[in-house]
């Protein structure tokens, strides 16, 4: 029986560890928090997982919360004007529903499932020296902890990383009491509110520790009017600031958020990070090699909501590559090939996400505007969140965009 060590217990690390267990591998999972500490801690992210990413969980029998989580059936876009109106406002329907489950709920549940299914759980904050000690005792070491000392083993891939600083300041609030969106009161949708030159507000239904809720998520251009959450440590002040900015920039969202309350004392999060792609293989002081997983090696800005989707699809791709390897050694050549197989998907996500961080070119503005006039454009844009590779066919190049719109008009 091959022995594998997974370091990090987020979406990718836990999903991959549980997948390996289901195929008979001896799996050790190392993380710095217990299930109870995760569930009782601060929110860790926003997340909206689309149909194909959700399917990777179903394939492993890990969709524990699917009956309880709100079904997200659409994705809407609004563009704010300086006078507080919405010259553009539409919603596209998803072919398959999406869902969001608070990672405190999911990771705590999956940690318990891991031990119940026979995995060995080690509660320890791993350092490079720990991995150096353990590497010789396992056939493969996978690093899925996207923060801290371990990330330093994976060098920045300059050719795939156009940014050297954070592109957005991030601020998250989980709330109860958000009113329905009057344009579609009969179904749930993620709403993307674009405020040109200022940033974006995302609103999405979720399932949290206290039941169904909503996430209010500001992404602010650094140095701009939304970049005001650094040093705001009081959750109540964080929410007040969130609502004041909504009132100023997206009053239609503020109107349904007047009475919201935080879901719990740990329901806010703020920060920023630099989007980056890293080398997939890290070398230990002893010369041993480890393979980076998900956002350890591909960390995109959350503006396109792909973090958990990438993590799930990376876990599924790596699992397939490990199973196909059989009894052969997990050497550096195999590690790099395994990452490149995943990059065939993640590269599309990275290209699209980086494009959305920049001021949109004229043809993209035309496509976003067309979503309000042509429902197929709105629907295709929405479903691109599930399959970002489709944007290659109609979104990036002006000529392709023009041909696509012309085909709809015809």
PDB file of N, CA and C in Angstrom, residues 274-338:
ATOM      1  N   UNK A 274      -1.305  38.869  -3.643  1.00  0.00           N
ATOM      2  CA  UNK A 274      -0.878  39.032  -5.028  1.00  0.00           C
ATOM      3  C   UNK A 274      -1.216  37.791  -5.831  1.00  0.00           C
ATOM      4  N   UNK A 275      -1.942  37.915  -6.934  1.00  0.00           N
ATOM      5  CA  UNK A 275      -2.165  36.746  -7.791  1.00  0.00           C
ATOM      6  C   UNK A 275      -0.828  36.220  -8.314  1.00  0.00           C
ATOM      7  N   UNK A 276      -0.669  34.911  -8.282  1.00  0.00           N
ATOM      8  CA  UNK A 276       0.637  34.350  -8.658  1.00  0.00           C
ATOM      9  C   UNK A 276       0.478  32.913  -9.130  1.00  0.00           C
ATOM     10  N   UNK A 277       1.335  32.517 -10.054  1.00  0.00           N
ATOM     11  CA  UNK A 277       1.515  31.118 -10.419  1.00  0.00           C
ATOM     12  C   UNK A 277       2.938  30.748 -10.018  1.00  0.00           C
ATOM     13  N   UNK A 278       3.087  29.636  -9.330  1.00  0.00           N
ATOM     14  CA  UNK A 278       4.387  29.215  -8.827  1.00  0.00           C
ATOM     15  C   UNK A 278       4.838  27.914  -9.493  1.00  0.00           C
ATOM     16  N   UNK A 279       6.142  27.655  -9.386  1.00  0.00           N
ATOM     17  CA  UNK A 279       6.664  26.360  -9.807  1.00  0.00           C
ATOM     18  C   UNK A 279       5.968  25.273  -8.996  1.00  0.00           C
ATOM     19  N   UNK A 280       5.618  24.185  -9.653  1.00  0.00           N
ATOM     20  CA  UNK A 280       4.815  23.157  -8.999  1.00  0.00           C
ATOM     21  C   UNK A 280       5.614  22.267  -8.058  1.00  0.00           C
ATOM     22  N   UNK A 281       6.921  22.219  -8.243  1.00  0.00           N
ATOM     23  CA  UNK A 281       7.749  21.285  -7.478  1.00  0.00           C
ATOM     24  C   UNK A 281       8.641  22.063  -6.520  1.00  0.00           C
ATOM     25  N   UNK A 282       8.574  21.697  -5.246  1.00  0.00           N
ATOM     26  CA  UNK A 282       9.436  22.291  -4.237  1.00  0.00           C
ATOM     27  C   UNK A 282      10.518  21.315  -3.821  1.00  0.00           C
ATOM     28  N   UNK A 283      11.728  21.853  -3.575  1.00  0.00           N
ATOM     29  CA  UNK A 283      12.847  21.001  -3.173  1.00  0.00           C
ATOM     30  C   UNK A 283      13.175  21.236  -1.707  1.00  0.00           C
ATOM     31  N   UNK A 284      13.270  20.138  -0.971  1.00  0.00           N
ATOM     32  CA  UNK A 284      13.596  20.189   0.446  1.00  0.00           C
ATOM     33  C   UNK A 284      15.107  20.305   0.635  1.00  0.00           C
ATOM     34  N   UNK A 285      15.570  20.718   1.826  1.00  0.00           N
ATOM     35  CA  UNK A 285      17.019  20.830   2.064  1.00  0.00           C
ATOM     36  C   UNK A 285      17.778  19.535   1.802  1.00  0.00           C
ATOM     37  N   UNK A 286      17.119  18.414   2.041  1.00  0.00           N
ATOM     38  CA  UNK A 286      17.772  17.121   1.817  1.00  0.00           C
ATOM     39  C   UNK A 286      17.805  16.715   0.355  1.00  0.00           C
ATOM     40  N   UNK A 287      17.109  17.460  -0.492  1.00  0.00           N
ATOM     41  CA  UNK A 287      17.022  17.115  -1.901  1.00  0.00           C
ATOM     42  C   UNK A 287      15.728  16.436  -2.289  1.00  0.00           C
ATOM     43  N   UNK A 288      14.910  16.088  -1.319  1.00  0.00           N
ATOM     44  CA  UNK A 288      13.611  15.481  -1.617  1.00  0.00           C
ATOM     45  C   UNK A 288      12.683  16.477  -2.279  1.00  0.00           C
ATOM     46  N   UNK A 289      11.697  15.959  -3.021  1.00  0.00           N
ATOM     47  CA  UNK A 289      10.776  16.808  -3.770  1.00  0.00           C
ATOM     48  C   UNK A 289       9.360  16.681  -3.227  1.00  0.00           C
ATOM     49  N   UNK A 290       8.628  17.798  -3.263  1.00  0.00           N
ATOM     50  CA  UNK A 290       7.217  17.824  -2.864  1.00  0.00           C
ATOM     51  C   UNK A 290       6.436  18.503  -3.972  1.00  0.00           C
ATOM     52  N   UNK A 291       5.176  18.152  -4.098  1.00  0.00           N
ATOM     53  CA  UNK A 291       4.315  18.680  -5.162  1.00  0.00           C
ATOM     54  C   UNK A 291       3.302  19.647  -4.573  1.00  0.00           C
ATOM     55  N   UNK A 292       3.248  20.873  -5.112  1.00  0.00           N
ATOM     56  CA  UNK A 292       2.276  21.863  -4.673  1.00  0.00           C
ATOM     57  C   UNK A 292       0.904  21.608  -5.261  1.00  0.00           C
ATOM     58  N   UNK A 293      -0.121  21.952  -4.497  1.00  0.00           N
ATOM     59  CA  UNK A 293      -1.509  21.669  -4.862  1.00  0.00           C
ATOM     60  C   UNK A 293      -2.315  22.965  -4.863  1.00  0.00           C
ATOM     61  N   UNK A 294      -3.169  23.135  -5.869  1.00  0.00           N
ATOM     62  CA  UNK A 294      -4.182  24.210  -5.931  1.00  0.00           C
ATOM     63  C   UNK A 294      -3.557  25.578  -5.710  1.00  0.00           C
ATOM     64  N   UNK A 295      -4.042  26.351  -4.705  1.00  0.00           N
ATOM     65  CA  UNK A 295      -3.598  27.739  -4.609  1.00  0.00           C
ATOM     66  C   UNK A 295      -2.182  27.884  -4.068  1.00  0.00           C
ATOM     67  N   UNK A 296      -1.534  26.796  -3.701  1.00  0.00           N
ATOM     68  CA  UNK A 296      -0.098  26.857  -3.446  1.00  0.00           C
ATOM     69  C   UNK A 296       0.635  27.224  -4.735  1.00  0.00           C
ATOM     70  N   UNK A 297       0.140  26.720  -5.858  1.00  0.00           N
ATOM     71  CA  UNK A 297       0.829  26.919  -7.135  1.00  0.00           C
ATOM     72  C   UNK A 297       0.056  27.788  -8.121  1.00  0.00           C
ATOM     73  N   UNK A 298      -1.266  27.917  -7.953  1.00  0.00           N
ATOM     74  CA  UNK A 298      -2.067  28.823  -8.791  1.00  0.00           C
ATOM     75  C   UNK A 298      -3.018  29.568  -7.870  1.00  0.00           C
ATOM     76  N   UNK A 299      -2.662  30.808  -7.544  1.00  0.00           N
ATOM     77  CA  UNK A 299      -3.483  31.632  -6.647  1.00  0.00           C
ATOM     78  C   UNK A 299      -4.019  32.820  -7.435  1.00  0.00           C
ATOM     79  N   UNK A 300      -5.259  32.731  -7.856  1.00  0.00           N
ATOM     80  CA  UNK A 300      -5.902  33.807  -8.606  1.00  0.00           C
ATOM     81  C   UNK A 300      -6.658  34.741  -7.668  1.00  0.00           C
ATOM     82  N   UNK A 301      -6.832  35.981  -8.093  1.00  0.00           N
ATOM     83  CA  UNK A 301      -7.704  36.884  -7.361  1.00  0.00           C
ATOM     84  C   UNK A 301      -9.128  36.322  -7.378  1.00  0.00           C
ATOM     85  N   UNK A 302      -9.900  36.516  -6.301  1.00  0.00           N
ATOM     86  CA  UNK A 302     -11.256  35.949  -6.257  1.00  0.00           C
ATOM     87  C   UNK A 302     -12.298  36.694  -7.082  1.00  0.00           C
ATOM     88  N   UNK A 303     -11.904  37.627  -7.933  1.00  0.00           N
ATOM     89  CA  UNK A 303     -12.867  38.413  -8.696  1.00  0.00           C
ATOM     90  C   UNK A 303     -13.754  37.545  -9.588  1.00  0.00           C
ATOM     91  N   UNK A 304     -13.267  36.381 -10.020  1.00  0.00           N
ATOM     92  CA  UNK A 304     -14.082  35.485 -10.839  1.00  0.00           C
ATOM     93  C   UNK A 304     -14.620  34.289 -10.046  1.00  0.00           C
ATOM     94  N   UNK A 305     -14.413  34.280  -8.738  1.00  0.00           N
ATOM     95  CA  UNK A 305     -15.003  33.246  -7.897  1.00  0.00           C
ATOM     96  C   UNK A 305     -14.517  31.845  -8.188  1.00  0.00           C
ATOM     97  N   UNK A 306     -13.251  31.701  -8.566  1.00  0.00           N
ATOM     98  CA  UNK A 306     -12.776  30.391  -9.016  1.00  0.00           C
ATOM     99  C   UNK A 306     -11.939  29.633  -7.992  1.00  0.00           C
ATOM    100  N   UNK A 307     -11.674  30.200  -6.816  1.00  0.00           N
ATOM    101  CA  UNK A 307     -10.765  29.562  -5.876  1.00  0.00           C
ATOM    102  C   UNK A 307     -11.146  28.146  -5.503  1.00  0.00           C
ATOM    103  N   UNK A 308     -12.356  27.957  -4.991  1.00  0.00           N
ATOM    104  CA  UNK A 308     -12.789  26.615  -4.596  1.00  0.00           C
ATOM    105  C   UNK A 308     -12.973  25.711  -5.802  1.00  0.00           C
ATOM    106  N   UNK A 309     -13.411  26.285  -6.917  1.00  0.00           N
ATOM    107  CA  UNK A 309     -13.562  25.493  -8.138  1.00  0.00           C
ATOM    108  C   UNK A 309     -12.208  24.983  -8.613  1.00  0.00           C
ATOM    109  N   UNK A 310     -11.203  25.863  -8.621  1.00  0.00           N
ATOM    110  CA  UNK A 310      -9.858  25.429  -8.977  1.00  0.00           C
ATOM    111  C   UNK A 310      -9.358  24.343  -8.041  1.00  0.00           C
ATOM    112  N   UNK A 311      -9.581  24.543  -6.741  1.00  0.00           N
ATOM    113  CA  UNK A 311      -9.096  23.582  -5.761  1.00  0.00           C
ATOM    114  C   UNK A 311      -9.719  22.208  -5.974  1.00  0.00           C
ATOM    115  N   UNK A 312     -11.034  22.186  -6.211  1.00  0.00           N
ATOM    116  CA  UNK A 312     -11.720  20.910  -6.427  1.00  0.00           C
ATOM    117  C   UNK A 312     -11.225  20.223  -7.694  1.00  0.00           C
ATOM    118  N   UNK A 313     -11.039  21.010  -8.743  1.00  0.00           N
ATOM    119  CA  UNK A 313     -10.614  20.414 -10.014  1.00  0.00           C
ATOM    120  C   UNK A 313      -9.146  20.015  -9.982  1.00  0.00           C
ATOM    121  N   UNK A 314      -8.325  20.742  -9.217  1.00  0.00           N
ATOM    122  CA  UNK A 314      -6.945  20.321  -9.036  1.00  0.00           C
ATOM    123  C   UNK A 314      -6.894  18.994  -8.278  1.00  0.00           C
ATOM    124  N   UNK A 315      -7.685  18.884  -7.216  1.00  0.00           N
ATOM    125  CA  UNK A 315      -7.723  17.634  -6.456  1.00  0.00           C
ATOM    126  C   UNK A 315      -8.148  16.466  -7.339  1.00  0.00           C
ATOM    127  N   UNK A 316      -9.158  16.675  -8.182  1.00  0.00           N
ATOM    128  CA  UNK A 316      -9.631  15.606  -9.061  1.00  0.00           C
ATOM    129  C   UNK A 316      -8.578  15.248 -10.105  1.00  0.00           C
ATOM    130  N   UNK A 317      -7.915  16.251 -10.665  1.00  0.00           N
ATOM    131  CA  UNK A 317      -6.883  16.001 -11.672  1.00  0.00           C
ATOM    132  C   UNK A 317      -5.688  15.268 -11.073  1.00  0.00           C
ATOM    133  N   UNK A 318      -5.227  15.718  -9.904  1.00  0.00           N
ATOM    134  CA  UNK A 318      -4.095  15.062  -9.250  1.00  0.00           C
ATOM    135  C   UNK A 318      -4.446  13.628  -8.865  1.00  0.00           C
ATOM    136  N   UNK A 319      -5.664  13.421  -8.390  1.00  0.00           N
ATOM    137  CA  UNK A 319      -6.076  12.058  -8.029  1.00  0.00           C
ATOM    138  C   UNK A 319      -5.984  11.135  -9.241  1.00  0.00           C
ATOM    139  N   UNK A 320      -6.463  11.589 -10.376  1.00  0.00           N
ATOM    140  CA  UNK A 320      -6.385  10.774 -11.587  1.00  0.00           C
ATOM    141  C   UNK A 320      -4.929  10.477 -11.953  1.00  0.00           C
ATOM    142  N   UNK A 321      -4.066  11.472 -11.831  1.00  0.00           N
ATOM    143  CA  UNK A 321      -2.658  11.280 -12.180  1.00  0.00           C
ATOM    144  C   UNK A 321      -1.975  10.312 -11.224  1.00  0.00           C
ATOM    145  N   UNK A 322      -2.315  10.385  -9.939  1.00  0.00           N
ATOM    146  CA  UNK A 322      -1.729   9.468  -8.955  1.00  0.00           C
ATOM    147  C   UNK A 322      -2.191   8.037  -9.222  1.00  0.00           C
ATOM    148  N   UNK A 323      -3.477   7.866  -9.490  1.00  0.00           N
ATOM    149  CA  UNK A 323      -3.994   6.519  -9.767  1.00  0.00           C
ATOM    150  C   UNK A 323      -3.342   5.941 -11.012  1.00  0.00           C
ATOM    151  N   UNK A 324      -3.167   6.774 -12.032  1.00  0.00           N
ATOM    152  CA  UNK A 324      -2.575   6.289 -13.288  1.00  0.00           C
ATOM    153  C   UNK A 324      -1.104   5.923 -13.119  1.00  0.00           C
ATOM    154  N   UNK A 325      -0.440   6.464 -12.114  1.00  0.00           N
ATOM    155  CA  UNK A 325       0.990   6.198 -11.915  1.00  0.00           C
ATOM    156  C   UNK A 325       1.254   4.798 -11.400  1.00  0.00           C
ATOM    157  N   UNK A 326       0.261   4.195 -10.761  1.00  0.00           N
ATOM    158  CA  UNK A 326       0.435   2.831 -10.274  1.00  0.00           C
ATOM    159  C   UNK A 326       1.551   2.732  -9.262  1.00  0.00           C
ATOM    160  N   UNK A 327       2.488   1.806  -9.484  1.00  0.00           N
ATOM    161  CA  UNK A 327       3.606   1.589  -8.563  1.00  0.00           C
ATOM    162  C   UNK A 327       4.873   2.323  -8.966  1.00  0.00           C
ATOM    163  N   UNK A 328       4.822   3.122 -10.016  1.00  0.00           N
ATOM    164  CA  UNK A 328       6.013   3.841 -10.459  1.00  0.00           C
ATOM    165  C   UNK A 328       6.328   4.988  -9.500  1.00  0.00           C
ATOM    166  N   UNK A 329       7.574   5.407  -9.453  1.00  0.00           N
ATOM    167  CA  UNK A 329       7.952   6.462  -8.503  1.00  0.00           C
ATOM    168  C   UNK A 329       7.340   7.815  -8.879  1.00  0.00           C
ATOM    169  N   UNK A 330       7.031   8.589  -7.851  1.00  0.00           N
ATOM    170  CA  UNK A 330       6.510   9.940  -8.043  1.00  0.00           C
ATOM    171  C   UNK A 330       7.695  10.905  -8.131  1.00  0.00           C
ATOM    172  N   UNK A 331       8.389  10.857  -9.237  1.00  0.00           N
ATOM    173  CA  UNK A 331       9.597  11.662  -9.384  1.00  0.00           C
ATOM    174  C   UNK A 331       9.269  13.064  -9.895  1.00  0.00           C
ATOM    175  N   UNK A 332      10.317  13.886 -10.041  1.00  0.00           N
ATOM    176  CA  UNK A 332      10.113  15.267 -10.452  1.00  0.00           C
ATOM    177  C   UNK A 332       9.470  15.389 -11.816  1.00  0.00           C
ATOM    178  N   UNK A 333       9.848  14.520 -12.745  1.00  0.00           N
ATOM    179  CA  UNK A 333       9.253  14.570 -14.078  1.00  0.00           C
ATOM    180  C   UNK A 333       7.761  14.315 -14.016  1.00  0.00           C
ATOM    181  N   UNK A 334       7.371  13.324 -13.224  1.00  0.00           N
ATOM    182  CA  UNK A 334       5.941  13.036 -13.067  1.00  0.00           C
ATOM    183  C   UNK A 334       5.218  14.208 -12.397  1.00  0.00           C
ATOM    184  N   UNK A 335       5.846  14.801 -11.376  1.00  0.00           N
ATOM    185  CA  UNK A 335       5.215  15.929 -10.682  1.00  0.00           C
ATOM    186  C   UNK A 335       4.933  17.079 -11.641  1.00  0.00           C
ATOM    187  N   UNK A 336       5.913  17.405 -12.461  1.00  0.00           N
ATOM    188  CA  UNK A 336       5.718  18.521 -13.394  1.00  0.00           C
ATOM    189  C   UNK A 336       4.651  18.194 -14.438  1.00  0.00           C
ATOM    190  N   UNK A 337       4.637  16.956 -14.897  1.00  0.00           N
ATOM    191  CA  UNK A 337       3.612  16.548 -15.862  1.00  0.00           C
ATOM    192  C   UNK A 337       2.227  16.584 -15.221  1.00  0.00           C
ATOM    193  N   UNK A 338       2.156  16.222 -13.950  1.00  0.00           N
ATOM    194  CA  UNK A 338       0.879  16.240 -13.226  1.00  0.00           C
ATOM    195  C   UNK A 338       0.352  17.665 -13.112  1.00  0.00           C
TER     196      UNK A 338
END
